Coordinates of C-alpha atoms and ligand atoms in Angstrom, one line a residue:
M1191 CA -6.4 -30.9 10.0
P1192 CA -6.0 -27.1 10.0
R1193 CA -3.8 -25.9 7.2
F1194 CA -1.2 -23.1 7.4
S1195 CA -2.6 -21.5 4.3
Y1196 CA -6.0 -22.1 2.7
I1197 CA -4.8 -20.9 -0.8
S1198 CA -6.6 -22.9 -3.5
H1199 CA -5.8 -21.4 -6.8
L1200 CA -5.1 -18.2 -8.9
Q1201 CA -7.7 -16.7 -11.0
C1202 CA -7.9 -14.0 -13.7
P1203 CA -10.4 -11.4 -12.6
K1204 CA -11.0 -10.5 -16.3
C1205 CA -11.4 -13.8 -18.2
K1206 CA -11.8 -16.0 -15.1
K1207 CA -9.1 -18.5 -16.3
I1208 CA -7.7 -20.6 -13.4
Y1209 CA -4.0 -21.2 -12.7
A1210 CA -2.1 -23.4 -10.2
H1211 CA -0.4 -21.6 -7.3
T1212 CA 2.2 -24.4 -7.0
E1213 CA 4.1 -23.1 -10.0
K1214 CA 5.5 -19.7 -10.9
Q1215 CA 2.8 -17.5 -12.4
H1216 CA 2.8 -14.0 -13.7
L1217 CA 0.1 -12.4 -15.8
C1218 CA -2.9 -14.2 -17.3
S1219 CA -2.6 -15.1 -21.0
C1220 CA -5.2 -12.3 -21.6
G1221 CA -2.7 -9.8 -20.0
A1222 CA -4.6 -9.2 -16.7
P1223 CA -3.0 -9.6 -13.3
L1224 CA -3.9 -12.9 -11.4
L1225 CA -5.5 -12.9 -8.0
V1226 CA -5.2 -15.5 -5.3
D1227 CA -8.2 -17.3 -4.1
Y1228 CA -8.7 -19.3 -0.9
D1229 CA -10.8 -22.2 0.2
I1230 CA -13.0 -20.0 2.3
D1231 CA -15.7 -22.6 2.8
S1232 CA -13.3 -24.9 4.7
L1233 CA -11.7 -22.0 6.4
R1234 CA -15.0 -20.6 7.7
A1235 CA -15.5 -23.7 9.9
Q1236 CA -11.8 -23.7 11.1
W1237 CA -11.0 -20.1 11.9
H1238 CA -12.5 -17.5 14.2
P1239 CA -11.6 -14.0 15.3
E1240 CA -10.9 -15.3 18.8
D1241 CA -8.1 -17.5 17.4
L1242 CA -6.1 -14.3 16.7
Q1243 CA -5.8 -13.3 20.3
I1244 CA -2.9 -15.6 21.1
R1245 CA -1.0 -14.9 17.9
G1246 CA 2.0 -12.7 17.4
T1247 CA 1.6 -9.2 16.0
S1248 CA 3.2 -9.7 12.6
L1249 CA 1.0 -9.9 9.5
W1250 CA 1.6 -13.7 9.6
R1251 CA -1.1 -13.8 12.3
Y1252 CA -3.4 -14.1 9.2
H1253 CA -1.4 -17.0 7.7
E1254 CA -4.6 -18.9 6.8
L1255 CA -5.5 -16.0 4.4
L1256 CA -1.9 -15.7 3.0
P1257 CA -0.5 -17.7 0.1
V1258 CA 2.6 -19.3 1.8
Q1259 CA 1.9 -22.9 2.4
S1260 CA 4.7 -23.8 4.7
A1261 CA 5.7 -21.8 7.8
H1262 CA 9.4 -22.7 7.0
H1263 CA 9.2 -20.4 4.0
V1264 CA 8.0 -17.3 5.9
V1265 CA 10.6 -14.5 5.6
S1266 CA 9.7 -11.9 8.2
L1267 CA 11.1 -8.9 10.0
S1268 CA 8.1 -8.8 12.3
E1269 CA 6.2 -6.5 9.9
G1270 CA 2.6 -5.7 10.6
M1271 CA 0.0 -4.6 13.2
T1272 CA 1.0 -0.9 12.8
P1273 CA -0.8 1.6 15.0
L1274 CA -4.3 2.9 14.2
N1275 CA -4.0 6.2 15.9
S1276 CA -6.8 8.7 16.6
M1277 CA -6.1 12.1 15.2
P1278 CA -8.4 14.3 17.3
K1279 CA -7.0 17.7 16.4
M1280 CA -6.9 17.0 12.7
A1281 CA -10.5 15.6 13.1
E1282 CA -11.5 18.9 14.7
S1283 CA -9.9 21.0 12.1
M1284 CA -11.9 19.1 9.4
G1285 CA -15.2 18.8 11.3
I1286 CA -15.0 15.0 11.4
K1287 CA -15.9 13.2 14.5
H1288 CA -13.7 10.1 14.3
L1289 CA -10.5 10.4 12.3
L1290 CA -8.0 7.6 12.5
M1291 CA -4.6 7.1 10.8
K1292 CA -3.3 3.7 10.0
D1293 CA 0.4 4.5 10.4
E1294 CA 2.8 2.4 8.3
G1295 CA 5.7 4.7 9.2
S1296 CA 6.9 2.2 11.9
I1297 CA 7.1 -0.9 9.7
P1298 CA 10.5 -2.3 8.6
T1299 CA 11.9 -0.2 5.7
G1300 CA 9.6 2.6 6.7
T1301 CA 6.8 2.1 4.2
F1302 CA 4.0 -0.4 3.7
K1303 CA 5.9 -1.8 0.8
A1304 CA 7.4 -4.1 3.4
R1305 CA 4.1 -6.0 3.6
G1306 CA 4.1 -6.8 -0.1
A1307 CA 7.8 -7.7 0.0
A1308 CA 7.4 -10.0 3.0
V1309 CA 4.7 -12.0 1.4
G1310 CA 6.0 -11.8 -2.2
I1311 CA 9.5 -12.8 -1.2
S1312 CA 8.3 -15.6 1.1
K1313 CA 6.2 -17.1 -1.7
A1314 CA 9.1 -16.6 -4.2
L1315 CA 11.3 -18.6 -1.8
E1316 CA 8.6 -21.3 -1.6
L1317 CA 8.5 -21.5 -5.4
G1318 CA 12.3 -21.9 -5.5
V1319 CA 13.1 -18.5 -7.0
K1320 CA 16.8 -17.5 -6.9
S1321 CA 16.8 -14.1 -8.5
I1322 CA 14.1 -11.4 -8.8
I1323 CA 14.0 -8.2 -11.0
M1324 CA 11.6 -5.2 -10.7
P1325 CA 11.1 -1.6 -11.7
T1326 CA 10.2 0.7 -8.7
N1327 CA 9.6 4.2 -7.6
G1328 CA 12.0 3.5 -4.8
N1329 CA 10.2 2.2 -1.8
A1330 CA 9.2 -1.2 -3.2
G1331 CA 12.7 -1.7 -4.5
A1332 CA 14.1 -1.0 -1.1
A1333 CA 11.8 -3.3 0.7
W1334 CA 12.1 -6.1 -1.8
S1335 CA 16.0 -5.8 -1.8
L1336 CA 16.1 -6.1 2.0
Y1337 CA 13.6 -9.0 2.2
A1338 CA 15.4 -10.7 -0.7
S1339 CA 18.6 -10.6 1.3
R1340 CA 16.9 -12.1 4.3
A1341 CA 15.7 -14.9 2.0
G1342 CA 19.0 -15.4 0.3
I1343 CA 17.5 -14.3 -3.1
Q1344 CA 19.4 -11.9 -5.4
A1345 CA 17.5 -8.7 -6.4
T1346 CA 17.9 -6.5 -9.5
I1347 CA 16.2 -3.1 -9.2
V1348 CA 15.6 -0.4 -11.8
M1349 CA 14.4 3.0 -10.5
P1350 CA 14.0 6.6 -11.7
V1351 CA 17.0 8.8 -10.8
E1352 CA 14.4 11.1 -9.2
A1353 CA 13.2 8.5 -6.7
P1354 CA 13.9 9.3 -3.0
E1355 CA 17.6 9.0 -2.6
I1356 CA 17.4 7.0 0.6
T1357 CA 15.7 4.1 -1.3
R1358 CA 18.8 3.8 -3.5
K1359 CA 20.9 3.4 -0.4
E1360 CA 18.6 0.8 1.0
C1361 CA 19.0 -1.3 -2.2
T1362 CA 22.7 -0.8 -2.2
I1363 CA 23.3 -1.8 1.4
A1364 CA 21.1 -4.9 0.8
G1365 CA 23.5 -5.9 -2.0
A1366 CA 21.0 -5.6 -4.8
N1367 CA 22.0 -4.9 -8.4
L1368 CA 20.7 -1.3 -8.7
Y1369 CA 20.2 0.6 -11.9
L1370 CA 19.0 4.2 -12.2
V1371 CA 17.1 5.5 -15.2
D1372 CA 16.7 9.0 -16.4
G1373 CA 12.9 8.6 -16.8
L1374 CA 9.8 7.3 -15.1
I1375 CA 8.8 4.0 -13.5
S1376 CA 7.1 3.1 -16.9
D1377 CA 10.6 3.5 -18.5
A1378 CA 12.1 1.3 -15.8
G1379 CA 9.4 -1.2 -16.5
K1380 CA 10.2 -1.5 -20.2
M1381 CA 13.9 -2.0 -19.4
V1382 CA 13.0 -4.8 -16.9
A1383 CA 10.8 -6.4 -19.6
A1384 CA 13.7 -6.3 -22.1
E1385 CA 16.0 -7.9 -19.5
L1386 CA 13.5 -10.7 -18.8
K1387 CA 13.5 -11.7 -22.5
E1388 CA 17.3 -12.2 -22.2
A1389 CA 17.3 -13.9 -18.9
P1390 CA 14.1 -16.0 -18.5
D1391 CA 15.3 -17.5 -15.2
L1392 CA 14.8 -14.1 -13.5
Y1393 CA 11.5 -13.8 -11.6
D1394 CA 9.5 -10.8 -12.6
A1395 CA 8.4 -9.1 -9.3
S1396 CA 6.9 -6.0 -11.1
T1397 CA 3.8 -4.6 -9.5
L1398 CA 0.9 -7.0 -10.0
K1399 CA 2.9 -9.1 -12.4
E1400 CA 3.4 -11.6 -9.6
P1401 CA 0.2 -12.3 -7.7
Y1402 CA 1.5 -12.3 -4.1
R1403 CA 2.5 -8.7 -3.3
I1404 CA -1.2 -7.8 -3.1
E1405 CA -1.7 -10.5 -0.5
G1406 CA 0.8 -8.8 1.7
K1407 CA -0.8 -5.4 1.3
K1408 CA -4.2 -6.9 1.9
T1409 CA -3.2 -7.3 5.6
M1410 CA -3.7 -3.6 6.1
G1411 CA -7.4 -4.1 5.5
L1412 CA -7.4 -7.1 7.9
E1413 CA -5.6 -5.2 10.6
I1414 CA -7.9 -2.1 10.3
L1415 CA -10.9 -4.2 10.8
E1416 CA -9.4 -6.2 13.6
Q1417 CA -8.2 -3.0 15.3
L1418 CA -11.8 -1.7 15.1
D1419 CA -13.1 -4.9 16.6
W1420 CA -14.6 -5.9 13.2
Q1421 CA -16.8 -2.7 13.1
V1422 CA -16.6 -1.4 9.5
P1423 CA -15.5 2.2 9.2
D1424 CA -17.4 4.5 6.9
V1425 CA -14.5 5.7 4.7
I1426 CA -10.9 4.6 4.0
L1427 CA -8.7 6.9 2.1
Y1428 CA -5.7 5.5 0.2
P1429 CA -2.9 7.2 -1.7
C1430 CA -3.2 5.4 -5.0
G1431 CA -0.3 4.7 -7.4
G1432 CA -0.4 1.2 -8.8
G1433 CA -3.4 0.7 -6.5
V1434 CA -2.1 -2.5 -5.0
G1435 CA -3.0 -1.4 -1.4
L1436 CA -6.5 -0.4 -2.4
I1437 CA -7.2 -3.5 -4.4
G1438 CA -5.7 -5.5 -1.5
I1439 CA -7.9 -3.7 1.1
Y1440 CA -11.0 -4.4 -1.0
K1441 CA -10.0 -8.0 -1.4
A1442 CA -9.5 -8.3 2.4
L1443 CA -13.0 -6.9 3.0
R1444 CA -14.6 -9.3 0.6
E1445 CA -12.7 -12.2 2.1
L1446 CA -13.9 -11.1 5.6
Q1447 CA -17.4 -11.0 4.3
R1448 CA -17.2 -14.5 2.9
L1449 CA -15.8 -15.7 6.3
G1450 CA -18.8 -14.1 8.0
W1451 CA -16.5 -11.8 10.1
I1452 CA -18.1 -8.6 8.8
G1453 CA -21.6 -8.0 7.4
D1454 CA -22.8 -6.6 4.1
R1455 CA -21.8 -3.0 4.6
L1456 CA -18.4 -2.0 3.3
P1457 CA -16.4 1.2 3.8
R1458 CA -16.4 3.7 0.9
L1459 CA -12.9 3.4 -0.6
V1460 CA -11.3 6.6 -1.8
A1461 CA -8.4 6.6 -4.3
V1462 CA -6.3 9.7 -3.6
Q1463 CA -3.9 10.8 -6.4
A1464 CA -1.7 13.8 -7.1
E1465 CA -2.9 16.5 -9.6
G1466 CA 0.3 15.9 -11.5
C1467 CA -0.5 12.2 -12.0
A1468 CA -4.2 11.4 -11.8
P1469 CA -5.1 8.8 -14.4
I1470 CA -7.5 7.0 -12.0
V1471 CA -9.3 10.2 -11.1
K1472 CA -9.7 11.1 -14.8
A1473 CA -11.1 7.6 -15.6
W1474 CA -13.4 7.7 -12.6
E1475 CA -14.8 11.1 -13.5
E1476 CA -15.3 10.0 -17.1
G1477 CA -17.1 6.8 -15.9
R1478 CA -14.6 4.5 -17.6
A1479 CA -13.6 1.0 -16.6
E1480 CA -9.9 1.6 -17.4
S1481 CA -7.4 4.5 -17.3
E1482 CA -5.2 6.0 -19.9
F1483 CA -1.5 6.7 -19.7
W1484 CA -0.9 10.1 -18.0
P1485 CA 1.9 11.9 -19.9
H1486 CA 4.6 13.9 -18.2
S1487 CA 3.5 12.9 -14.7
K1488 CA 5.1 14.7 -11.8
T1489 CA 4.5 15.0 -8.0
V1490 CA 6.4 15.2 -4.7
A1491 CA 4.4 12.2 -3.6
F1492 CA 6.7 9.9 -5.5
G1493 CA 5.1 6.6 -4.5
I1494 CA 1.9 7.6 -6.4
N1495 CA 3.6 8.8 -9.5
V1496 CA 2.3 5.9 -11.6
P1497 CA 1.1 7.1 -15.1
K1498 CA -0.7 3.8 -15.9
A1499 CA -1.5 1.1 -13.5
L1500 CA -1.8 -2.5 -14.6
G1501 CA -4.6 -3.1 -12.1
D1502 CA -6.5 0.2 -13.0
F1503 CA -9.7 -1.8 -13.8
L1504 CA -9.6 -3.4 -10.4
I1505 CA -9.1 -0.1 -8.6
L1506 CA -12.1 1.4 -10.5
E1507 CA -14.2 -1.7 -9.8
A1508 CA -13.4 -1.4 -6.0
L1509 CA -14.4 2.3 -6.0
K1510 CA -17.6 1.5 -7.8
A1511 CA -18.6 -1.5 -5.6
T1512 CA -18.1 0.5 -2.4
E1513 CA -19.6 3.8 -3.7
G1514 CA -16.2 5.3 -3.2
Y1515 CA -14.5 8.3 -4.8
A1516 CA -11.4 9.3 -6.7
I1517 CA -9.8 12.7 -6.0
A1518 CA -6.6 14.5 -6.9
I1519 CA -4.6 16.9 -4.6
D1520 CA -2.0 19.4 -5.7
D1521 CA 1.5 19.3 -4.3
E1522 CA 1.3 22.5 -2.4
T1523 CA -1.7 21.3 -0.5
V1524 CA -0.1 18.0 0.2
L1525 CA 2.9 19.7 1.8
Q1526 CA 0.7 22.0 3.8
E1527 CA -1.2 19.1 5.1
Q1528 CA 2.0 17.2 5.9
Q1529 CA 3.1 20.1 8.1
R1530 CA -0.3 20.4 9.7
V1531 CA -0.2 16.7 10.8
A1532 CA 3.2 17.2 12.3
R1533 CA 2.2 20.4 14.1
L1534 CA -1.2 19.2 15.4
E1535 CA -0.6 15.5 16.0
G1536 CA 3.2 15.1 16.2
A1537 CA 3.4 12.7 13.3
F1538 CA 6.0 13.2 10.5
I1539 CA 4.2 11.4 7.7
C1540 CA 5.1 10.9 4.0
P1541 CA 3.6 13.2 1.3
E1542 CA 1.5 10.3 0.0
G1543 CA -0.1 9.9 3.4
A1544 CA -0.5 13.7 3.7
A1545 CA -2.6 13.6 0.4
T1546 CA -5.1 11.4 2.1
F1547 CA -5.7 14.0 4.9
A1548 CA -6.1 16.7 2.3
A1549 CA -8.6 14.5 0.5
A1550 CA -10.5 13.9 3.7
R1551 CA -10.7 17.6 4.3
Q1552 CA -11.9 18.4 0.8
L1553 CA -14.5 15.6 0.8
R1554 CA -15.8 16.8 4.2
D1555 CA -16.1 20.3 2.7
K1556 CA -18.1 18.9 -0.2
G1557 CA -20.3 17.1 2.2
W1558 CA -19.4 13.7 0.8
I1559 CA -17.9 12.8 4.2
K1560 CA -20.4 13.4 7.0
A1561 CA -19.5 14.9 10.4
E1562 CA -20.4 11.8 12.4
E1563 CA -18.6 9.3 10.2
T1564 CA -15.6 7.2 11.1
V1565 CA -12.8 7.9 8.6
V1566 CA -9.5 6.1 8.2
T1567 CA -6.6 7.6 6.4
L1568 CA -3.6 5.6 5.4
N1569 CA -0.1 7.0 6.0
T1570 CA 1.8 4.6 3.8
G1571 CA 5.3 5.6 4.9
N1572 CA 7.5 7.5 7.3
G1573 CA 8.2 11.2 6.6
L1574 CA 11.9 10.5 7.4
K1575 CA 12.2 8.8 4.0
Y1576 CA 11.5 12.2 2.3
P1577 CA 13.7 14.7 4.1
N1578 CA 13.6 17.0 1.0
T1579 CA 9.9 17.8 1.5
V1580 CA 10.8 20.0 4.4
Q1581 CA 12.9 23.2 4.3
S1582 CA 14.5 24.0 7.6
D1583 CA 15.7 27.6 8.0
A1584 CA 17.1 27.5 11.5
P1585 CA 19.7 30.3 12.2
L1586 CA 23.3 29.1 12.7
L1587 CA 24.9 30.6 15.7
K1588 CA 28.4 30.9 17.0
P1589 CA 28.8 29.1 20.4
G1590 CA 27.9 31.5 23.2
T1591 CA 25.6 33.7 21.1
K1592 CA 22.4 34.9 22.9
L1593 CA 19.3 33.3 21.4
N1594 CA 16.7 35.6 19.9
D1595 CA 13.9 35.2 22.5
N1596 CA 11.2 36.4 20.1
R1597 CA 11.3 33.0 18.6
H1598 CA 10.4 30.9 21.6
K1599 CA 7.9 33.4 22.9
T1600 CA 5.6 32.9 19.9
K1601 CA 3.5 29.7 19.8
Ligands
LIG1322 C1 4.1 2.7 -3.4 C2 3.6 3.7 -2.5 C3 2.2 4.2 -2.6 C4 1.3 3.7 -3.6 O1 1.0 2.3 -3.5 P1 0.3 1.5 -4.6 O2 0.0 0.2 -4.0 O3 1.2 1.4 -5.8 O4 -0.9 2.2 -5.0 C5 1.8 5.1 -1.7 N1 2.6 5.5 -0.7 C6 3.9 5.2 -0.6 C7 4.8 5.8 0.4 C8 4.4 4.2 -1.5 O5 5.7 3.9 -1.4
LIG1323 ZN1 -7.4 -13.5 -18.2

């Protein structure tokens, strides 16, 4: 009998301790995040790439490799199968032959956080959770608030006052309890931890403190491979904050290998950070297995302003295992690249996504990316969520004024 999910257990990647997925679980007793494992041996005989052809386009098309056991618990807004667009003019400007952008800008809530929220909230519902709490840099809080509403779960969100303003409004319209903090996501995290001590019935949905968000983000990796007809690209560049997407993509690749859907070769994974917050890059350059807290972090790419990631050792492991790279980009370059993508390719991407293009350009210049390689950048969100990254200086005219025709003649 085929099962809806082939989840088997949770395991600590550090000390290897095993936990049951049928109960609420958070961190391992050793403090590390838990990862979901599946009964891949049984699944291999049951499931084949052709089976996907008749399925819907939401990420639930991969339900066998997702943790929700009953289809009744799936909370979905049809998230998933975002476009993998070719970016020929950007490719030409960098001297790369095949440049593709996985564009998460069209997903519900406008960022790939919807994937983590869809799977995380569905699993929370399956586990009987009534109320969740989480710190966020904005986008995750927005996505989890909205999916929580759809599931009938109450959400409490704490975010930095500097987080993109629209994300506050998303939490508010969803009916979440929203708190702003005059500080960083790490400060929000401490306040959430304090609240959890007082109210143990709350479900901690902090990044990597519940094991299922990563399973949702993993589907980006599954989709990229399916969209490339299971041909492995050479490089995938990811804007890395907490690193959940990167750890998730790496996990997806390993699971596809175990299923026999792809071969031994893996894409080289690149963690792209901001110069104003680059703990993973520093650790990578120093050859360390873990990162250190990055003081006074600051960047326009708010989603990657994470001074210390709980899963840092998993990010660094994925980079090492795939012969990847970690690189930091300054804010000015990020904004220039964001504009270039809009002008050359017509896509208004988020600054985090723009950082991956800047990184591809720099790595091509260094020769680390070769001209003939297939390169995938991840645009993790829609530029519309960050209106403040663009200054518009259009002239304001009285009705009937003649336009200055110098402007439309240039171009
Ligand atoms: C959260 C976020 C990121 C970083 O994701 P992690 O999984 O925490 O590394 C990148 N881009 C955007 C738009 C985000 O909201
Ligand atoms: Zn452990």
